[in-house]
Coordinates of C-alpha atoms and ligand atoms in Angstrom, one line a residue:
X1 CA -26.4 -22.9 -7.7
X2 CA -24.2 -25.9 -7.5
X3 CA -25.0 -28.7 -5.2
X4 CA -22.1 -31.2 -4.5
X5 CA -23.8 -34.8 -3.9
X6 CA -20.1 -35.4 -2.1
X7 CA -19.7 -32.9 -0.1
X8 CA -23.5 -33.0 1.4
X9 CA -22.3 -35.6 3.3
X10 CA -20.5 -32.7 5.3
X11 CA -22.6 -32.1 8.1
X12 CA -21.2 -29.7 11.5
X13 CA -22.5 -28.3 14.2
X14 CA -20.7 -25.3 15.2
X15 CA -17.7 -23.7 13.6
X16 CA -15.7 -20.6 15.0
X17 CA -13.4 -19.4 12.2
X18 CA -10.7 -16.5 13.2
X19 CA -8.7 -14.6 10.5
X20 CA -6.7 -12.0 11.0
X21 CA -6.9 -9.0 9.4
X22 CA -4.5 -6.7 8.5
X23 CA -4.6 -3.9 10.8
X24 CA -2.0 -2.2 9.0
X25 CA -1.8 -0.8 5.5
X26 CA 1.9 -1.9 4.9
X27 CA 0.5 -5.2 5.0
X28 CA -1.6 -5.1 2.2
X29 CA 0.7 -4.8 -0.9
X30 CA 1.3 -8.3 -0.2
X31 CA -2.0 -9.1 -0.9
X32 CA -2.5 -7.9 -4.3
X33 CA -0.9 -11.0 -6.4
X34 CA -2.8 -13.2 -4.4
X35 CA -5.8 -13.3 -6.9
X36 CA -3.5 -14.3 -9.6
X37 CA -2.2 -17.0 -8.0
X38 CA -3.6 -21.2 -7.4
X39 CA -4.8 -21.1 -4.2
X40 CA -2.3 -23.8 -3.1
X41 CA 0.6 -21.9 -4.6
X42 CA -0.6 -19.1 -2.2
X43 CA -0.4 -21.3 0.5
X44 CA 2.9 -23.2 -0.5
X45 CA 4.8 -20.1 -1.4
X46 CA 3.8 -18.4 2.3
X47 CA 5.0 -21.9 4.0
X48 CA 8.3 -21.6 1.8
X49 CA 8.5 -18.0 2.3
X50 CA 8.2 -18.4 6.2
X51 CA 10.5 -21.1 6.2
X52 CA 13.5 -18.9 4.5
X53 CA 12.5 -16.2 6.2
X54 CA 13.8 -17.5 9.7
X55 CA 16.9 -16.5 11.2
X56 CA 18.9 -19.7 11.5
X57 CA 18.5 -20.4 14.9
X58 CA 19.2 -23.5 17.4
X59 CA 16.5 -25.2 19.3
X60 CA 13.4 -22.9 20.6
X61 CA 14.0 -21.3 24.3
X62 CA 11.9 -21.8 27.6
X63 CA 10.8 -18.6 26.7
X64 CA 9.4 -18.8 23.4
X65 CA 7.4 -21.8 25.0
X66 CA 5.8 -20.3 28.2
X67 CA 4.7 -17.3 25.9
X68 CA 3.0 -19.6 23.3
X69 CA 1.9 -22.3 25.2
X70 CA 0.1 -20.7 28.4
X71 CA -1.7 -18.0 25.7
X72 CA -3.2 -21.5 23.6
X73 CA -4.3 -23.1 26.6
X74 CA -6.0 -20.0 28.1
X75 CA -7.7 -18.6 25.5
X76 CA -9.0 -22.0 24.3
X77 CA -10.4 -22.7 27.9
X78 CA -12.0 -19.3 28.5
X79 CA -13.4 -19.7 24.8
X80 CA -15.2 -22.8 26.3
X81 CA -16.2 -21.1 29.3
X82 CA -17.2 -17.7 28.2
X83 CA -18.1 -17.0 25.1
X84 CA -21.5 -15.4 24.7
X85 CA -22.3 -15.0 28.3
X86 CA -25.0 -12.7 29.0
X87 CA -23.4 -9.2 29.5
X88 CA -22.3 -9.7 25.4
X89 CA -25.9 -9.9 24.5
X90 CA -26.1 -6.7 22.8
X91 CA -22.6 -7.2 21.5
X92 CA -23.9 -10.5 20.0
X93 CA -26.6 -8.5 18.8
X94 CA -24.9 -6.2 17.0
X95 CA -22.6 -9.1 15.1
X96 CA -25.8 -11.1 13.7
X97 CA -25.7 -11.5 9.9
X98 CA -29.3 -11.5 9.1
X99 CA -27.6 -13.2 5.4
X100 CA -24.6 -13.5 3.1
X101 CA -25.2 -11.9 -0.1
X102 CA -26.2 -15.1 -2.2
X103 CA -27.1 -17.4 0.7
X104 CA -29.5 -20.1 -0.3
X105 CA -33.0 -20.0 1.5
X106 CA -33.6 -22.5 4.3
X107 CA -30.5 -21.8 6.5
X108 CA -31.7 -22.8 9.6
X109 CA -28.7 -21.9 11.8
X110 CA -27.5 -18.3 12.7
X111 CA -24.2 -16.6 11.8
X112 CA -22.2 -13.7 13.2
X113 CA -19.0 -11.6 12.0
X114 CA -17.0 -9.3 13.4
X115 CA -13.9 -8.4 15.5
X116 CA -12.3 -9.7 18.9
X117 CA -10.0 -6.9 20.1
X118 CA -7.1 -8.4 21.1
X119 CA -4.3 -5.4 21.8
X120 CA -6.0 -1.7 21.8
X121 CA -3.5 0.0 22.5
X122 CA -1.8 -1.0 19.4
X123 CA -5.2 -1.4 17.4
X124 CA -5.0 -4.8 17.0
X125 CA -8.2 -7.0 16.4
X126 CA -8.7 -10.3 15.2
X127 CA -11.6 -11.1 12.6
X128 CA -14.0 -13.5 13.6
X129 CA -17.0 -15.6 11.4
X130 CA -19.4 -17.9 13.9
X131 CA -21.8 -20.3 13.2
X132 CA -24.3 -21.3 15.7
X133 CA -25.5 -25.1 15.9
X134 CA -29.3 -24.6 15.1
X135 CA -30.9 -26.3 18.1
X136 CA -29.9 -25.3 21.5
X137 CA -27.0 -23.8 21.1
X138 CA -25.6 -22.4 24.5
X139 CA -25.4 -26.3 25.8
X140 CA -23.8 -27.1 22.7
X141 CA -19.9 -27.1 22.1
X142 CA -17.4 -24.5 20.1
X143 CA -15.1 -25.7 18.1
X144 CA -12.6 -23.0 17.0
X145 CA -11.3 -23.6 14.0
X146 CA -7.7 -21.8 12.8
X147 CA -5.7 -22.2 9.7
X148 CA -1.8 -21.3 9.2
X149 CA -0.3 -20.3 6.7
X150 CA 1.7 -19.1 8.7
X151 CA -0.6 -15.6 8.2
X152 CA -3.5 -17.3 5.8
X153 CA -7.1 -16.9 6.3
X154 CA -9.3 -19.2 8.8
X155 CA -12.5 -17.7 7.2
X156 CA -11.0 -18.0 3.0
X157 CA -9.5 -21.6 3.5
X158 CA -11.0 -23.1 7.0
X159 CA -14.4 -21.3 6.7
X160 CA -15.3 -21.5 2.8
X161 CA -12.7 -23.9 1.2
X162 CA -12.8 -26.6 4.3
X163 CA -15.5 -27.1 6.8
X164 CA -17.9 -23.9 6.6
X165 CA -20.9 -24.0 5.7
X166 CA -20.9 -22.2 2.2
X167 CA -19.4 -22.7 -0.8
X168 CA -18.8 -19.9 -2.9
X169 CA -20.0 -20.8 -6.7
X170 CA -19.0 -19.6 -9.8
X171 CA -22.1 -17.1 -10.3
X172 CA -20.1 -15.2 -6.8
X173 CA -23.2 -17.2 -4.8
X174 CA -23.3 -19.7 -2.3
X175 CA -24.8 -22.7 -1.7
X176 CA -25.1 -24.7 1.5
X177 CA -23.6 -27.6 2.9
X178 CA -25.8 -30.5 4.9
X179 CA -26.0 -30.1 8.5
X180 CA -25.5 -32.8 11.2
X181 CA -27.1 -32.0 14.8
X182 CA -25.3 -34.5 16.6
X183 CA -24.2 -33.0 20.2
X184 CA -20.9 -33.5 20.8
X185 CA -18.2 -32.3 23.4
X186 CA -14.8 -30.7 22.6
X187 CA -12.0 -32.5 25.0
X188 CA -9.0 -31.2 23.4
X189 CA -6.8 -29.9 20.7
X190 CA -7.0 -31.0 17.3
X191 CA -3.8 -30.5 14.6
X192 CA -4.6 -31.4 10.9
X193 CA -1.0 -31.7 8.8
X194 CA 0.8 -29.4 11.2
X195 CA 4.3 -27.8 10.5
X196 CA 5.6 -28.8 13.8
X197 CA 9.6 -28.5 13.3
X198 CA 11.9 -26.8 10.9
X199 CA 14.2 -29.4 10.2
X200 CA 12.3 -32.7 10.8
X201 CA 9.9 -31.2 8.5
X202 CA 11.9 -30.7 5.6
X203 CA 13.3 -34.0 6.3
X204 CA 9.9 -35.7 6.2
X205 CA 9.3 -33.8 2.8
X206 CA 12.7 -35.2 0.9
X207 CA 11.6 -38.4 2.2
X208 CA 7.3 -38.4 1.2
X209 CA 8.6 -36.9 -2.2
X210 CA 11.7 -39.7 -2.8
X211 CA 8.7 -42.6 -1.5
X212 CA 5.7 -41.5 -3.7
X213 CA 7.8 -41.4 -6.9
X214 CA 8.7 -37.7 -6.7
X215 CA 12.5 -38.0 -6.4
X216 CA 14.9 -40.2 -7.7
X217 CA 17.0 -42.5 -5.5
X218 CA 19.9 -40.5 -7.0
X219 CA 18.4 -37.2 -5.7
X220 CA 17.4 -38.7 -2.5
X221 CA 21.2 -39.7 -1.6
X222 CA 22.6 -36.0 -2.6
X223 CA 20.0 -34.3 -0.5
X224 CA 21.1 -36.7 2.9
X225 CA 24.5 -36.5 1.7
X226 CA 24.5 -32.7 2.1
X227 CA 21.8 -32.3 4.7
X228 CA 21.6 -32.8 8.1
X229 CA 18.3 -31.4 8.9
X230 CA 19.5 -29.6 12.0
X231 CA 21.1 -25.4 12.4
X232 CA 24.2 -26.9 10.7
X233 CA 22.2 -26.7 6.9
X234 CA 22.7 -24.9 4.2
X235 CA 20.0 -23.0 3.2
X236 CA 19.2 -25.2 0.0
X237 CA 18.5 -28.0 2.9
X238 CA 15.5 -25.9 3.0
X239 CA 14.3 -26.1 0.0
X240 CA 12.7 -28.2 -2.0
X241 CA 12.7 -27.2 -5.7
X242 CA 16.5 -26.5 -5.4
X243 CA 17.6 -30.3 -5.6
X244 CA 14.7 -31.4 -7.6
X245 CA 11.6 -29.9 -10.0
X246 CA 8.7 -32.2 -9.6
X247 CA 6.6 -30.4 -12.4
X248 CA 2.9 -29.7 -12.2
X249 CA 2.1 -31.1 -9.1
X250 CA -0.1 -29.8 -6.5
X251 CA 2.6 -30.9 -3.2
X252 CA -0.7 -30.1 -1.1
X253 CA -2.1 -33.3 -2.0
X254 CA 0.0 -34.9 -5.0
X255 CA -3.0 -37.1 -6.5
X256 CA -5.5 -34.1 -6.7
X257 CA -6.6 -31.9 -10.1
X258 CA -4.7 -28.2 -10.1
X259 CA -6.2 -25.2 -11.5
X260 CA -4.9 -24.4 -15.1
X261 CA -4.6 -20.8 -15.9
X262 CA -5.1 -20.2 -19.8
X263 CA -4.0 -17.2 -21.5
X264 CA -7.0 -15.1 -22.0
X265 CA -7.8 -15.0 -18.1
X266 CA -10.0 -17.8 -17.7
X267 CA -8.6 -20.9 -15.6
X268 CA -10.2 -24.4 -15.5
X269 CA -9.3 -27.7 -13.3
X270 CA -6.7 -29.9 -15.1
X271 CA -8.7 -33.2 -14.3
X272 CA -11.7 -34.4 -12.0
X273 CA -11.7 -35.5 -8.6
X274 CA -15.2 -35.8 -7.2
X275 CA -16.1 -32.8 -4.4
X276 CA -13.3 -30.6 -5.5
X277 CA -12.6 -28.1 -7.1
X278 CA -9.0 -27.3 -8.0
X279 CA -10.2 -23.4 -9.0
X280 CA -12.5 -22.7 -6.1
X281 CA -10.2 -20.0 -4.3
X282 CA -10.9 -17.9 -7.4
X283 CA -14.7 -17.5 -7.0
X284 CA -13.9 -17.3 -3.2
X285 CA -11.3 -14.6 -3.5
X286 CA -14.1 -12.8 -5.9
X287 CA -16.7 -13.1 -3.3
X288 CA -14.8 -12.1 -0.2
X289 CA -13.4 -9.0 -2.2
X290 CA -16.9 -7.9 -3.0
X291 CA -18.2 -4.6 -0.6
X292 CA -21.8 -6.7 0.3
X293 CA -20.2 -9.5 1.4
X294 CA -17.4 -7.7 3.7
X295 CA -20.4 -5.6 4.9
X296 CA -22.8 -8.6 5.9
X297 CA -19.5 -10.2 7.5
X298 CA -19.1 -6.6 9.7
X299 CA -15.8 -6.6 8.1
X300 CA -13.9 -3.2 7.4
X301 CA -13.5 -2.6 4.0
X302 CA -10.1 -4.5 2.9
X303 CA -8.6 -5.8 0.1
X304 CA -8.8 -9.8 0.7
X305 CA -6.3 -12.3 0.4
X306 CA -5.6 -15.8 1.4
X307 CA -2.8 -15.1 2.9
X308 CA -0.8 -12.2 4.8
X309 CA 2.9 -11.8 5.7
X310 CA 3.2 -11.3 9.5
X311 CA 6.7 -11.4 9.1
X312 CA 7.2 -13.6 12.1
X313 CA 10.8 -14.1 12.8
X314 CA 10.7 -15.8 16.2
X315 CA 8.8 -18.4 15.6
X316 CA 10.2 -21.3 17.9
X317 CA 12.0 -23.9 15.8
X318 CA 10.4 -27.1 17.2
X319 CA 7.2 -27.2 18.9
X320 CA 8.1 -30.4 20.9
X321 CA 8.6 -28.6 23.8
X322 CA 5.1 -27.3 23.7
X323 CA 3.6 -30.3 22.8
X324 CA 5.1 -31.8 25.8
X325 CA 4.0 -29.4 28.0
X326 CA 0.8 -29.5 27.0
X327 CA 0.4 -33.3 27.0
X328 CA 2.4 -32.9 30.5
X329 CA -0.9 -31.0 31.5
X330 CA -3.3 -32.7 30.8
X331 CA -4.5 -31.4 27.7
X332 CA -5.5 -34.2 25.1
X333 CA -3.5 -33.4 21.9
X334 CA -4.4 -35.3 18.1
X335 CA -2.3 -34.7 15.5
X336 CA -4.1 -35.9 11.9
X337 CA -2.2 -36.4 8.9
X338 CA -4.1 -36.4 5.2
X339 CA -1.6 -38.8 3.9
X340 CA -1.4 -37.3 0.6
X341 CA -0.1 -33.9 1.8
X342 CA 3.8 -33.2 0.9
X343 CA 4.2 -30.4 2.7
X344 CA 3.5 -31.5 6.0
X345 CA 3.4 -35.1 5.2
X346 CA 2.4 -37.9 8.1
X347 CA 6.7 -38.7 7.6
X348 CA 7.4 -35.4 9.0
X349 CA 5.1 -35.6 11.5
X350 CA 6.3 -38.8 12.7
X351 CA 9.5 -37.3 13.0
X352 CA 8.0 -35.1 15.6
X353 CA 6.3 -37.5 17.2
X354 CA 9.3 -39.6 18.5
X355 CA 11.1 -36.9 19.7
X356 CA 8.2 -36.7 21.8
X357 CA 9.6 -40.3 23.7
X358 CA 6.3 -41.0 24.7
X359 CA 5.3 -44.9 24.6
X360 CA 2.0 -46.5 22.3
X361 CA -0.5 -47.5 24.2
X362 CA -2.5 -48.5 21.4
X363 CA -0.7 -49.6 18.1
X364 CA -0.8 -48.8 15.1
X365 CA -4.4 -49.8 13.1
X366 CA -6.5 -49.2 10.6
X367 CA -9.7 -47.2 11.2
X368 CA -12.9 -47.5 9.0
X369 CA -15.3 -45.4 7.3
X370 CA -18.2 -47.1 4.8
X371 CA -16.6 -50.4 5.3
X372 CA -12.7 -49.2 3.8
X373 CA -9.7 -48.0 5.4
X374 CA -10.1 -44.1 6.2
X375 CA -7.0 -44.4 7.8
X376 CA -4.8 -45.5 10.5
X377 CA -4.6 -44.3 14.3
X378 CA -2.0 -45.1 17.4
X379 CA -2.5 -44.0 21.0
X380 CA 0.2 -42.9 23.1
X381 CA 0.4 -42.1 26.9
X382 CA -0.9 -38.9 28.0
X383 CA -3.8 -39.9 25.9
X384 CA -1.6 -38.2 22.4
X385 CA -2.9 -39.6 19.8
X386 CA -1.9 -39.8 15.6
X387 CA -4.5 -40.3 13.1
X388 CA -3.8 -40.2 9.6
X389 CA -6.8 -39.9 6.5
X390 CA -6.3 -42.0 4.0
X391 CA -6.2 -39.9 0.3
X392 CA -6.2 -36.7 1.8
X393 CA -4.3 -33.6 1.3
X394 CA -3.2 -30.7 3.3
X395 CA -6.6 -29.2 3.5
X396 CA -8.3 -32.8 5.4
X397 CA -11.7 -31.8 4.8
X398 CA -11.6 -30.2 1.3
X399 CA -10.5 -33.7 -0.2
X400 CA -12.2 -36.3 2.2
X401 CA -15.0 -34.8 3.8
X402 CA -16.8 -37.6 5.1
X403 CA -13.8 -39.0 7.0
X404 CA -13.1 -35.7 8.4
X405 CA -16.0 -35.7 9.6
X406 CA -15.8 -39.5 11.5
X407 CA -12.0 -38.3 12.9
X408 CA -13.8 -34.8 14.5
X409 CA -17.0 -37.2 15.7
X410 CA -14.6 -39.6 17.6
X411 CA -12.0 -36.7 18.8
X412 CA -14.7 -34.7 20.3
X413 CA -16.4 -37.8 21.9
X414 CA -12.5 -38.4 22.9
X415 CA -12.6 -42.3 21.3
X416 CA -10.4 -43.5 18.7
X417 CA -12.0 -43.9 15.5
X418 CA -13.5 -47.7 15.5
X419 CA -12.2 -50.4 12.8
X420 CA -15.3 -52.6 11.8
X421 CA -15.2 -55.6 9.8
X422 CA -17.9 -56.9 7.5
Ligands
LIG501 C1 -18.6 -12.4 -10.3 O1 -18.0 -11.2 -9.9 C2 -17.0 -10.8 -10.7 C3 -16.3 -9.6 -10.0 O2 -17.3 -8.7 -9.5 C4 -17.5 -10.4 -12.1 O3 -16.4 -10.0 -12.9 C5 -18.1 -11.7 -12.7 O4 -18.7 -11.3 -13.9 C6 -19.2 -12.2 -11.7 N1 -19.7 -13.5 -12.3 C7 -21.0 -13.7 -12.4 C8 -21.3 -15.0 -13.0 O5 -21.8 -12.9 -12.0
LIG502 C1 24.0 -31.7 12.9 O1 24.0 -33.1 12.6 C2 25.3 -33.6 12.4 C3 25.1 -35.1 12.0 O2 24.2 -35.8 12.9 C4 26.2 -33.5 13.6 O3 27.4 -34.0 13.3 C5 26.3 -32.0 13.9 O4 27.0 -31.8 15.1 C6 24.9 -31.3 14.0 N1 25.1 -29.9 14.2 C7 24.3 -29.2 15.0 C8 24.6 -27.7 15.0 O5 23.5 -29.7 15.7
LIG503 C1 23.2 -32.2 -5.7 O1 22.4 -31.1 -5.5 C2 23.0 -29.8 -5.6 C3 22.1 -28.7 -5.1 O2 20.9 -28.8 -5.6 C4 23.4 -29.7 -7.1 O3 24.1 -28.4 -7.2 C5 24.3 -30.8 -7.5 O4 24.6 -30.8 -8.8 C6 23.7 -32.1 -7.1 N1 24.7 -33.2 -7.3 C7 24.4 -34.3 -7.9 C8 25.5 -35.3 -8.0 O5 23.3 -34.5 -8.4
LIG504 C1 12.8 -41.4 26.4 O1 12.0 -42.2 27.4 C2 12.7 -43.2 28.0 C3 11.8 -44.0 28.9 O2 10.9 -43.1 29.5 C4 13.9 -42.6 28.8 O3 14.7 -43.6 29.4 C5 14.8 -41.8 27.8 O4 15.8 -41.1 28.5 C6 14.0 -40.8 27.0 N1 14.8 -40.2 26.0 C7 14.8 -38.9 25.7 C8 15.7 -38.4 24.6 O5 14.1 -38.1 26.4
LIG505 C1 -24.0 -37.3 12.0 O1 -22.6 -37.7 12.0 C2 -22.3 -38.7 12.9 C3 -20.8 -39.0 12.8 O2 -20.4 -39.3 11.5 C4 -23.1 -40.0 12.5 O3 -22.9 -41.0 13.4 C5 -24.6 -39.6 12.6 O4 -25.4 -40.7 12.2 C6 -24.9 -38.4 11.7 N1 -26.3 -38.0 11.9 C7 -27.1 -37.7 10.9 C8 -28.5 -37.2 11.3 O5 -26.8 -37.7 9.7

């Protein structure tokens, strides 16, 4: 069983991941290649895939934003309020996982799987995977954890890649992560490298590629001479790898190790970054495919994949409009930004962010962690606030753990993560 001295510095409480599954069999022909691909590429080519998928549209309507915003809002207040009240006892019962096939002994916490019906009528459930703080956990609070893809697994990536707490191991085991009891209060919403506007996104992306070394002025000039990054594009505006081939990189966090396939089937990380592991969707995908496991999860049988098309074509454009009308609200919003993601990098999501007009409160600063930078942080009115995490990718807590960990401490206590000097 593998123990990773970095990553037992990851300690949480609670953690509510929801995946979907596929309710429908069309959907799972997708699936199949997924085992045979890096589990970035999975993730990059859905992004991609979503993003040419759109119907070119202008700007998102009202309409699309009452549907999506109310329904966030809601669901995560009830979650708050409601969730395991008494009447669900038996329900909660039933859901228990008495253990994961290869759990390590000494898990102190309990865990339950299962589904949240959602639309009966149209047999339509959402998967569900809950760990429960060890020590009173009914005054402790949930923190619901979802990944997007859009369409990619909050219980694959989120739940046993990111901030779960297993690991699956090579021998198709797992091994457990440290655990943290501090009590802490969830105040708000949380968005790690979000893809939060079409255009502006793929804007930031030219520009994070041309600034870490990626592009070349020369390719940088032709992209803004033919690109806009508004409905007027061509669809090659879209589209990274048609101006430009980076090579071997992984764009979900340029600096890290990728997973090298060989020839006779066996794959191997290309280089060594400590508490990662380039290749660890494999064993993942292995485990989660294997009949135990989706049993002791109360899963239906299924074949599992990282990633599912849901074929989403009316997806709003921008999501400024909800963001403003949730920070309009009320509603404390943080949008975090690994710095070393290129797929949502922090320069698309500062794009975002001033079309947002709001005004800094507190400026821009460095925030520490062990006495270095772990990144940098600005307030803004409404209490909005951007934190970035210095040497991370996409997936924040995969790649820097520990300050994942200090940005979800200070969001939850709803303080902005403190800069000390030695
Ligand atoms: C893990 O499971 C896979 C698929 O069931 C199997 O091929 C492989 O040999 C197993 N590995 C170990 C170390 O048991
Ligand atoms: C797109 O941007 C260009 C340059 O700013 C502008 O001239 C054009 O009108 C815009 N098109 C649309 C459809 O917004
Ligand atoms: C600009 O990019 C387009 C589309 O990728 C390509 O066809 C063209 O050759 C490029 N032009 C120059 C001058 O590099
Ligand atoms: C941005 O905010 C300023 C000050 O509140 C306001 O004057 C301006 O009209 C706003 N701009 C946009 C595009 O909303
Ligand atoms: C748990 O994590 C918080 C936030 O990083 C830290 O302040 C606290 O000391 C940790 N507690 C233990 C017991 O490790």
């Amino acid at each position: 069983m593998r123990t990773d001295a970095y990553l037992t510095h990851l300690i949480f409480l609670l953690l509510v991941s929801v995946a979907v599954l596929h309710a429908h069999a069309s959907q799972k022909a997708q699936l199949e290649n997924v085992a045979v691909l890096h589990a970035h590429a999975s993730q990059q080519a859905q992004l991609e895939k979503f993003i040419l998928s759109r119907r070119a549209r202008t700007s998102s309507s009202e309409a699309s934003l009452h549907g999506w915003s109310g329904v966030s809002v809601r669901s995560s207040l009830q979650v708050r309020a409601g969730y395991l009240g008494s009447d669900q006892s038996a329900l909660k019962a039933a859901d228990k996982i008495p253990a994961l096939p290869g759990q390590p002994k000494g898990v102190d916490f309990d865990q339950y799987g299962g589904y949240v019906t959602v639309d009966e009528k149209n047999g339509r459930a959402l998967f569900y995977y809950f760990v429960e703080a060890p020590q009173d956990a009914s005054s402790k609070p949930l923190l619901l954890w979802l990944n997007g893809g859009p369409g990619c697994s909050s219980l694959g990536f989120g739940g046993m890649l990111e901030l779960g707490p297993f690991r699956v191991n090579n021998d198709n085991k797992t091994h457990n992560m440290h655990h943290n009891r501090t009590i802490i209060n969830l105040q708000g919403i949380l968005v790690g490298n979000p893809y939060l506007d079409r255009y502006k996104n793929q804007k930031g992306r030219f520009e994070y590629l041309h600034s870490h070394g990626l592009f070349s002025d020369e390719v940088l000039a032709n992209v803004t001479s033919h690109c806009n990054f508004n409905s007027s594009d061509a669809e090659a505006c879209l589209r990274t790898t048609d101006w430009f081939y980076y090579g071997p990189v992984d764009p979900y966090n340029i600096y890290a190790p990728i997973c090298i396939d060989e020839p006779d089937g066996s794959y191997h990380s290309s280089s060594y970054l400590p508490g990662y592991n380039a290749c660890d969707y494999y064993p993942t995908v292995t485990y989660l495919n294997n009949p135990l496991v989706q049993e002791a999860f109360h899963a239906r049988k299924t074949e599992w994949g990282g990633c599912t098309d849901l074929g989403w074509k009316d997806a709003p454009d921008s999501m400024v409009p909800t963001l403003k009308w949730l920070i309009k609200h009320g509603l404390p919003i943080w949008l975090f930004s690994g710095d070393f993601d290129a797929i949502c990098p922090l320069t698309a999501t500062r794009y975002t962010i001033q079309d947002l007009n709001l005004s800094v409160t507190k400026p821009w600063r460095p925030w520490t962690a062990n006495m270095e930078v772990g990144g940098y942080v600005q307030q803004y009115t409404g209490g909005f606030t951007f934190v970035s995490v210095r040497a991370a990718g996409h997936m924040v807590p995969s790649f820097q753990p520990e300050r994942g960990l200090i940005l979800l401490h200070y969001f939850l206590k709803g303080v902005l993560p403190p800069f000390t000097q030695e």
